[in-house]
């Protein structure tokens, strides 16, 4: 996908509404073969989460132990850096998930 | 009523010496030579290709075909990710319904091996939603999320998935056009490295180059004295691009809708189907396909996959993926949907050589784009 700074700027306007929310893991996977932007980060975990107060969203899961990474476990959304910087040198931040402890 | 009167396929695999144009040209001229017909007898061309714009940086491929084949007839391109080929066939079928006495060429081609694994992973991820791509989710990753839900809900494990690859590789051994012609064992699959947990390299269809061609007609003169099959139905349905927006993750709604409509139009029963090519881009996908097409009850697919009830040596009535499926035959994405129809055509016209299923009279082809955003289900009869 294109990593245009304008696209990142547009996305961050809605990302802030998704921070600090609790939800439940509906499904998860660990990615071993990734697109170039994420290649240096493999393996990384992506979860599909049902937020307590709205719909389903995706995000990477960080700072967890394996017992936390299961269907049905609770997580909380936080702000973290997203992948490597692209050709435009824009440092992108995005919504990720940590276990709710 | 439209008929298929011929099928041609290049070998599938890593074809270093072939460009996308070379593949298109080989498939088109190959079928013309086989059928002893000339381009001037073709009224229109329909072709499926997904990645020309991304991998080759080439769009307006219809003009490439005009140049390659020296024609000025209408040429229509369909893009529906991995269902691009099935969609080309479906569109050609729709065209023939409203245009009497026409003969059309249906092509599918994809060139995938000119770029690195990471780059092709990014290219294929264009068939996932922006939100999926922006969290580093890949195409195998999306299917992995579906597989996790399925395994967890019905109490299956990776061994149940592995059986699909073992069966399809056993079938692929008999297909001289297949990318992989070797047997794999359950242990081989389980020991192969993860692509996106729980899916491993040997749960996944490969990155392949290849092209295929069909000639379809509703001109009775063209059918005469040729090995032909009748297209009983070809139906397509859609669903959300994001799996996050779907009601259920253990089924593919577009497959259910297209499948039901295809059987209604064809006026035959599921028990009539002798051979079937279903979209096994990943092992989990074949299990979901057989359930969602109505052949297996929801949740029983893991067990039935493990029992290999659709293996050519099973003695059962419906054999699935005699070509080797996407897994073993290879998956040049724009070509796959045409290959599926072509394999059913070969089976129904008794031209499937070593892999011929005895007395096959009805067949089905099921082609999926993305993670189920598009499905095409076609039913053919002799």
Short mmCIF file of C-alpha atoms in Angstrom, two decimals, chain A:
data_model
loop_
_atom_site.label_atom_id
_atom_site.label_comp_id
_atom_site.label_asym_id
_atom_site.label_seq_id
_atom_site.Cartn_x
_atom_site.Cartn_y
_atom_site.Cartn_z
CA UNK A 1 0.00 0.00 0.00
CA UNK A 2 1.01 3.61 -0.37
CA UNK A 3 2.50 5.27 2.71
CA UNK A 4 1.61 8.82 1.74
CA UNK A 5 1.97 11.29 4.64
CA UNK A 6 -1.51 12.60 3.82
CA UNK A 7 -2.96 9.12 4.26
CA UNK A 8 -1.24 8.74 7.63
CA UNK A 9 -2.48 12.20 8.69
CA UNK A 10 -6.06 11.25 7.71
CA UNK A 11 -5.87 7.95 9.61
CA UNK A 12 -4.53 9.41 12.86
CA UNK A 13 -7.62 11.63 13.14
CA UNK A 14 -9.79 8.55 13.73
CA UNK A 15 -7.14 6.47 15.56
CA UNK A 16 -7.41 8.72 18.63
CA UNK A 17 -11.05 7.64 19.10
CA UNK A 18 -9.91 4.04 19.47
CA UNK A 19 -7.36 4.52 22.25
CA UNK A 20 -7.76 3.35 25.85
CA UNK A 21 -10.55 0.93 25.01
CA UNK A 22 -11.05 -2.58 26.33
CA UNK A 23 -12.03 -5.54 24.21
CA UNK A 24 -11.88 -9.31 23.71
CA UNK A 25 -9.67 -11.27 21.31
CA UNK A 26 -11.86 -12.89 18.63
CA UNK A 27 -8.88 -14.33 16.75
CA UNK A 28 -5.11 -13.95 16.46
CA UNK A 29 -2.21 -14.92 14.23
CA UNK A 30 1.55 -14.59 14.25
CA UNK A 31 2.95 -13.24 10.98
CA UNK A 32 6.26 -14.69 9.75
CA UNK A 33 6.31 -13.49 6.14
CA UNK A 34 5.52 -9.76 5.98
CA UNK A 35 5.38 -6.88 3.51
CA UNK A 36 8.58 -4.74 3.37
CA UNK A 37 7.34 -2.17 5.92
CA UNK A 38 7.06 -4.88 8.58
CA UNK A 39 9.75 -7.36 7.46
CA UNK A 40 12.22 -6.34 10.17
CA UNK A 41 9.55 -6.88 12.85
CA UNK A 42 8.71 -10.56 12.21
CA UNK A 43 7.41 -12.53 13.92
CA UNK A 44 4.69 -10.23 15.19
CA UNK A 45 1.18 -10.89 16.43
CA UNK A 46 -2.01 -9.46 14.93
CA UNK A 47 -5.29 -9.73 16.84
CA UNK A 48 -8.89 -9.17 15.79
CA UNK A 49 -10.60 -7.60 18.76
CA UNK A 50 -14.24 -7.01 19.62
CA UNK A 51 -14.26 -3.71 21.51
CA UNK A 52 -16.59 -3.57 24.51
CA UNK A 53 -18.36 -0.47 23.20
CA UNK A 54 -18.27 -0.80 19.39
CA UNK A 55 -17.26 -2.94 16.46
CA UNK A 56 -14.40 -5.30 15.59
CA UNK A 57 -10.95 -3.85 14.88
CA UNK A 58 -7.50 -5.21 14.03
CA UNK A 59 -4.22 -4.34 15.66
CA UNK A 60 -0.85 -5.77 16.55
CA UNK A 61 -0.49 -7.17 20.06
CA UNK A 62 2.60 -6.22 22.07
CA UNK A 63 4.11 -6.68 25.56
CA UNK A 64 2.36 -9.98 26.26
CA UNK A 65 3.06 -13.49 27.51
CA UNK A 66 1.83 -16.45 25.46
CA UNK A 67 -0.93 -17.22 27.97
CA UNK A 68 -2.43 -13.77 27.22
CA UNK A 69 -2.63 -14.40 23.48
CA UNK A 70 -5.73 -16.58 23.26
CA UNK A 71 -9.24 -16.29 21.88
CA UNK A 72 -11.47 -14.85 24.60
CA UNK A 73 -8.68 -13.01 26.52
CA UNK A 74 -9.15 -9.32 27.36
CA UNK A 75 -6.97 -6.59 25.83
CA UNK A 76 -6.65 -2.80 25.96
CA UNK A 77 -5.81 -0.43 23.07
CA UNK A 78 -2.71 1.80 23.24
CA UNK A 79 -0.68 4.01 20.86
CA UNK A 80 2.58 2.59 19.42
CA UNK A 81 4.93 3.11 16.50
CA UNK A 82 3.81 1.29 13.31
CA UNK A 83 6.45 -0.60 11.32
CA UNK A 84 9.50 0.99 9.70
CA UNK A 85 9.50 4.51 8.27
CA UNK A 86 8.71 4.59 4.57
CA UNK A 87 10.37 6.54 1.75
CA UNK A 88 8.80 9.79 3.04
CA UNK A 89 10.49 9.38 6.45
CA UNK A 90 7.20 9.80 8.25
CA UNK A 91 7.18 8.13 11.65
CA UNK A 92 3.72 6.59 11.89
CA UNK A 93 1.91 5.76 15.12
CA UNK A 94 -1.06 3.44 15.33
CA UNK A 95 -3.41 1.54 17.64
CA UNK A 96 -1.98 -1.65 19.15
CA UNK A 97 -3.14 -3.92 21.97
CA UNK A 98 -1.70 -5.03 25.32
CA UNK A 99 -3.17 -7.62 27.71
CA UNK A 100 -5.68 -6.19 30.18
CA UNK A 101 -4.27 -7.11 33.54
#
